[in-house]
mmCIF file of C-alpha atoms in Angstrom:
data_model
loop_
_atom_site.group_PDB
_atom_site.id
_atom_site.type_symbol
_atom_site.label_atom_id
_atom_site.label_comp_id
_atom_site.label_asym_id
_atom_site.label_seq_id
_atom_site.Cartn_x
_atom_site.Cartn_y
_atom_site.Cartn_z
ATOM 1 C CA MET A 550 105.820 101.295 73.015
ATOM 2 C CA GLY A 551 109.002 99.608 71.817
ATOM 3 C CA GLY A 552 110.764 102.928 71.793
ATOM 4 C CA ILE A 553 110.170 103.427 75.495
ATOM 5 C CA LEU A 554 112.088 100.235 76.292
ATOM 6 C CA GLY A 555 115.352 101.266 74.677
ATOM 7 C CA VAL A 556 117.252 101.486 71.309
ATOM 8 C CA THR A 557 118.148 97.751 71.189
ATOM 9 C CA GLU A 558 114.705 96.628 72.067
ATOM 10 C CA LEU A 559 113.221 98.940 69.399
ATOM 11 C CA ALA A 560 115.728 97.674 66.798
ATOM 12 C CA SER A 561 114.946 94.082 67.669
ATOM 13 C CA LEU A 562 111.162 94.625 67.471
ATOM 14 C CA THR A 563 111.532 96.468 64.163
ATOM 15 C CA ILE A 564 113.485 93.594 62.616
ATOM 16 C CA CYS A 565 110.938 91.013 63.793
ATOM 17 C CA LEU A 566 107.987 93.052 62.507
ATOM 18 C CA ASN A 567 109.679 93.513 59.158
ATOM 19 C CA ILE A 568 110.202 89.731 58.892
ATOM 20 C CA HIS A 569 106.555 89.126 59.966
ATOM 21 C CA ALA A 570 105.314 91.598 57.327
ATOM 22 C CA PHE A 571 107.399 89.795 54.623
ATOM 23 C CA LEU A 572 106.050 86.414 55.574
ATOM 24 C CA PHE A 573 102.501 87.703 55.746
ATOM 25 C CA ARG A 574 102.505 88.308 52.000
ATOM 26 C CA VAL A 575 102.053 84.497 51.480
ATOM 27 C CA PRO A 576 98.766 84.074 53.414
ATOM 28 C CA LEU A 577 97.546 87.409 52.000
ATOM 29 C CA GLY A 578 97.887 86.093 48.487
ATOM 30 C CA MET A 579 96.085 82.903 49.545
ATOM 31 C CA THR A 580 93.298 85.125 50.996
ATOM 32 C CA GLU A 581 92.638 86.791 47.595
ATOM 33 C CA ALA A 582 92.629 83.392 45.756
ATOM 34 C CA THR A 583 90.273 81.836 48.359
ATOM 35 C CA SER A 584 87.879 84.783 48.224
ATOM 36 C CA ALA A 585 87.566 84.525 44.422
ATOM 37 C CA LEU A 586 87.194 80.683 44.320
ATOM 38 C CA LEU A 587 84.638 80.480 47.181
ATOM 39 C CA GLY A 588 82.789 83.609 46.030
ATOM 40 C CA ASN A 589 82.312 82.176 42.522
ATOM 41 C CA ALA A 590 81.177 78.717 43.848
ATOM 42 C CA ILE A 591 78.726 80.331 46.335
ATOM 43 C CA GLY A 592 77.452 82.765 43.709
ATOM 44 C CA ALA A 593 76.691 79.734 41.503
ATOM 45 C CA ASN A 594 74.919 78.082 44.504
ATOM 46 C CA ASN A 595 77.380 75.195 44.310
ATOM 47 C CA VAL A 596 77.894 74.513 47.978
ATOM 48 C CA ARG A 597 79.580 71.122 47.417
ATOM 49 C CA LEU A 598 82.291 72.770 45.301
ATOM 50 C CA ALA A 599 82.683 75.595 47.829
ATOM 51 C CA LYS A 600 83.198 73.040 50.592
ATOM 52 C CA ARG A 601 85.705 71.171 48.413
ATOM 53 C CA PHE A 602 87.606 74.362 47.768
ATOM 54 C CA ALA A 603 87.524 75.299 51.512
ATOM 55 C CA SER A 604 88.848 71.884 52.506
ATOM 56 C CA LEU A 605 91.644 71.897 49.961
ATOM 57 C CA ILE A 606 92.693 75.452 50.697
ATOM 58 C CA THR A 607 92.710 74.825 54.478
ATOM 59 C CA LYS A 608 95.124 71.889 53.947
ATOM 60 C CA ILE A 609 97.387 73.940 51.695
ATOM 61 C CA VAL A 610 97.414 76.958 54.063
ATOM 62 C CA VAL A 611 98.218 74.795 57.139
ATOM 63 C CA THR A 612 101.093 73.066 55.325
ATOM 64 C CA VAL A 613 102.594 76.267 53.872
ATOM 65 C CA ILE A 614 102.301 78.252 57.069
ATOM 66 C CA THR A 615 103.805 75.505 59.163
ATOM 67 C CA LEU A 616 106.718 75.167 56.797
ATOM 68 C CA LEU A 617 107.349 78.924 56.762
ATOM 69 C CA GLY A 618 107.165 79.057 60.590
ATOM 70 C CA ALA A 619 109.592 76.117 60.965
ATOM 71 C CA VAL A 620 112.054 77.574 58.471
ATOM 72 C CA THR A 621 111.927 80.913 60.297
ATOM 73 C CA ILE A 622 112.819 79.262 63.595
ATOM 74 C CA LEU A 623 115.509 77.076 62.218
ATOM 75 C CA ALA A 624 117.158 79.756 60.092
ATOM 76 C CA ARG A 625 116.617 82.701 62.504
ATOM 77 C CA ALA A 626 120.267 83.424 63.127
ATOM 78 C CA ALA A 627 120.982 83.657 59.389
ATOM 79 C CA ILE A 628 117.867 85.736 58.755
ATOM 80 C CA VAL A 629 118.847 88.247 61.582
ATOM 81 C CA ASN A 630 122.272 88.701 59.944
ATOM 82 C CA PHE A 631 120.512 90.176 56.898
ATOM 83 C CA PHE A 632 119.330 93.103 59.049
ATOM 84 C CA THR A 633 122.282 93.778 61.398
ATOM 85 C CA SER A 634 126.006 93.030 61.864
ATOM 86 C CA SER A 635 126.947 89.994 63.714
ATOM 87 C CA ASP A 636 129.293 92.167 65.830
ATOM 88 C CA ASN A 637 126.206 93.535 67.701
ATOM 89 C CA GLU A 638 125.843 90.469 69.873
ATOM 90 C CA THR A 639 123.239 92.044 72.193
ATOM 91 C CA LEU A 640 120.916 92.885 69.293
ATOM 92 C CA VAL A 641 121.495 89.588 67.573
ATOM 93 C CA GLY A 642 120.935 87.518 70.708
ATOM 94 C CA LEU A 643 117.711 89.370 71.603
ATOM 95 C CA THR A 644 116.257 89.223 68.075
ATOM 96 C CA THR A 645 117.132 85.576 67.715
ATOM 97 C CA GLN A 646 115.152 84.764 70.834
ATOM 98 C CA LEU A 647 112.273 87.073 69.876
ATOM 99 C CA MET A 648 111.989 85.315 66.513
ATOM 100 C CA ILE A 649 110.938 82.116 68.216
ATOM 101 C CA VAL A 650 107.900 83.893 69.626
ATOM 102 C CA LEU A 651 107.348 85.600 66.203
ATOM 103 C CA SER A 652 107.336 82.284 64.377
ATOM 104 C CA SER A 653 104.816 80.880 66.804
ATOM 105 C CA CYS A 654 102.579 83.963 66.280
ATOM 106 C CA PHE A 655 102.972 83.746 62.481
ATOM 107 C CA MET A 656 101.450 80.229 62.428
ATOM 108 C CA PHE A 657 98.225 81.570 63.880
ATOM 109 C CA ASP A 658 98.369 84.904 62.072
ATOM 110 C CA GLY A 659 98.913 83.325 58.785
ATOM 111 C CA MET A 660 95.966 80.978 59.232
ATOM 112 C CA GLN A 661 93.639 83.729 60.432
ATOM 113 C CA ALA A 662 94.771 85.834 57.436
ATOM 114 C CA ALA A 663 93.726 82.998 55.014
ATOM 115 C CA MET A 664 90.348 82.908 56.767
ATOM 116 C CA HIS A 665 89.609 86.395 55.424
ATOM 117 C CA GLY A 666 88.903 84.781 51.989
ATOM 118 C CA PRO A 667 86.006 82.613 53.158
ATOM 119 C CA ILE A 668 84.814 85.505 55.429
ATOM 120 C CA ARG A 669 84.528 87.864 52.523
ATOM 121 C CA ALA A 670 82.962 85.162 50.298
ATOM 122 C CA LEU A 671 80.323 84.486 52.873
ATOM 123 C CA GLY A 672 79.580 88.212 53.659
ATOM 124 C CA LEU A 673 80.821 88.106 57.262
ATOM 125 C CA GLN A 674 83.068 91.199 57.085
ATOM 126 C CA LYS A 675 81.099 93.152 59.631
ATOM 127 C CA ARG A 676 81.455 90.398 62.359
ATOM 128 C CA ALA A 677 85.119 89.956 61.360
ATOM 129 C CA SER A 678 85.778 93.669 61.812
ATOM 130 C CA LEU A 679 84.342 93.694 65.283
ATOM 131 C CA ILE A 680 86.403 90.622 66.170
ATOM 132 C CA ALA A 681 89.629 92.343 64.923
ATOM 133 C CA ILE A 682 88.909 95.574 66.883
ATOM 134 C CA THR A 683 88.250 93.622 70.042
ATOM 135 C CA SER A 684 91.250 91.384 69.609
ATOM 136 C CA TYR A 685 93.886 94.057 69.001
ATOM 137 C CA TRP A 686 92.587 97.152 70.756
ATOM 138 C CA LEU A 687 90.669 95.719 73.672
ATOM 139 C CA LEU A 688 92.907 92.648 74.444
ATOM 140 C CA GLY A 689 96.202 92.800 72.575
ATOM 141 C CA LEU A 690 97.284 96.477 73.308
ATOM 142 C CA PRO A 691 96.414 96.411 77.089
ATOM 143 C CA VAL A 692 97.981 92.969 77.597
ATOM 144 C CA ALA A 693 101.165 94.025 75.775
ATOM 145 C CA ALA A 694 101.525 97.192 77.836
ATOM 146 C CA LEU A 695 100.814 95.278 81.093
ATOM 147 C CA LEU A 696 103.374 92.519 80.378
ATOM 148 C CA ALA A 697 106.020 94.832 78.921
ATOM 149 C CA PHE A 698 106.020 97.528 81.625
ATOM 150 C CA LYS A 699 104.221 96.245 84.660
ATOM 151 C CA CYS A 700 105.585 92.709 84.537
ATOM 152 C CA ASN A 701 109.023 93.892 83.174
ATOM 153 C CA MET A 702 108.948 91.445 80.263
ATOM 154 C CA GLY A 703 110.168 94.035 77.822
ATOM 155 C CA VAL A 704 109.795 93.195 74.060
ATOM 156 C CA PHE A 705 108.738 89.695 74.962
ATOM 157 C CA GLY A 706 105.733 91.195 76.706
ATOM 158 C CA LEU A 707 104.887 93.276 73.694
ATOM 159 C CA MET A 708 105.142 90.234 71.448
ATOM 160 C CA ALA A 709 103.081 88.226 73.957
ATOM 161 C CA GLY A 710 100.315 90.743 73.807
ATOM 162 C CA PHE A 711 100.422 90.611 70.012
ATOM 163 C CA ALA A 712 100.216 86.801 70.145
ATOM 164 C CA ALA A 713 97.258 86.918 72.501
ATOM 165 C CA ALA A 714 95.379 89.145 70.120
ATOM 166 C CA ILE A 715 96.194 86.859 67.077
ATOM 167 C CA ILE A 716 95.129 83.664 68.889
ATOM 168 C CA LEU A 717 91.811 85.214 69.991
ATOM 169 C CA GLU A 718 91.249 86.480 66.406
ATOM 170 C CA PHE A 719 92.006 83.109 64.887
ATOM 171 C CA THR A 720 89.725 81.302 67.334
ATOM 172 C CA ALA A 721 86.822 83.732 66.831
ATOM 173 C CA TYR A 722 87.164 83.533 63.019
ATOM 174 C CA ALA A 723 87.171 79.760 63.169
ATOM 175 C CA ALA A 724 84.045 79.944 65.398
ATOM 176 C CA ILE A 725 82.025 82.082 62.939
ATOM 177 C CA LEU A 726 83.112 80.179 59.904
ATOM 178 C CA GLU A 727 82.404 76.676 61.161
ATOM 179 C CA PRO A 728 78.563 76.944 61.235
ATOM 180 C CA LYS A 729 78.563 78.586 57.764
ATOM 181 C CA THR A 730 80.782 76.092 56.060
ATOM 182 C CA GLY A 731 79.680 73.028 57.902
ATOM 183 C CA LYS A 732 75.947 73.238 58.083
ATOM 184 C CA MET A 733 74.782 75.528 55.268
ATOM 185 C CA SER A 734 72.673 73.772 52.681
ATOM 186 C CA PRO A 735 72.233 74.983 49.049
ATOM 187 C CA THR A 736 68.620 76.072 49.730
ATOM 188 C CA LYS A 737 69.453 78.105 52.841
ATOM 189 C CA LEU A 738 72.432 79.634 51.092
ATOM 190 C CA SER A 739 70.413 80.841 48.120
ATOM 191 C CA GLN A 740 67.654 82.095 50.443
ATOM 192 C CA GLY A 741 70.200 83.963 52.580
ATOM 193 C CA PHE A 742 71.757 85.723 49.581
ATOM 194 C CA SER A 743 68.404 86.505 48.015
ATOM 195 C CA LYS A 744 67.244 88.147 51.202
ATOM 196 C CA LYS A 745 70.369 90.221 51.326
ATOM 197 C CA GLY A 746 69.821 91.252 47.680
ATOM 198 C CA ARG A 747 66.243 92.326 48.367
ATOM 199 C CA PHE A 748 67.322 94.216 51.442
ATOM 200 C CA ARG A 749 69.899 96.136 49.458
ATOM 201 C CA LYS A 750 67.452 96.969 46.636
ATOM 202 C CA GLN A 751 64.891 98.245 49.122
ATOM 203 C CA LYS A 752 67.476 100.371 50.847
ATOM 204 C CA ARG A 753 68.566 101.924 47.596
ATOM 205 C CA THR A 754 65.011 102.789 46.577
#
């Protein structure tokens, strides 16, 4: 949709999405580490250790994501100059403003990405997939198109639609994780996993 708005708008959006993809590597790495740590603790039926890992990782993720977002906002002009010449004032000005929205989005996107670790460790992938489809395809895309073209907000409208999808996804992930991590006892956890194991064995036979 960015190509419909114009060459400058498309270039600005491309720069921002490349920066976002680069920053996203950090929470993605945290996701893999979280999934392994929590999965091992849950597999050993050590809920207390799993909760300690979850609490510690949450604090680390929030701190790191906040710092990355703040640095991106404060150094946005210098970062944009890596992608384009400072002589192109229109592109630099538009991208610099758009990066403020991007940094705000990244704080939610980074945290929801880190939630994928606990989601995989707890076996909630199916529910998480439905949330992701709903957030991006049923909310984010229509809202982005509406704001960009109907409300004449341009690339800011596209980014706002993206932000709406991310915030919904983050909120929904937190909602499905809270009961699992906050109220699950060791007995219920072992029973839940044993039932899943029996179900899978029966299905295979």
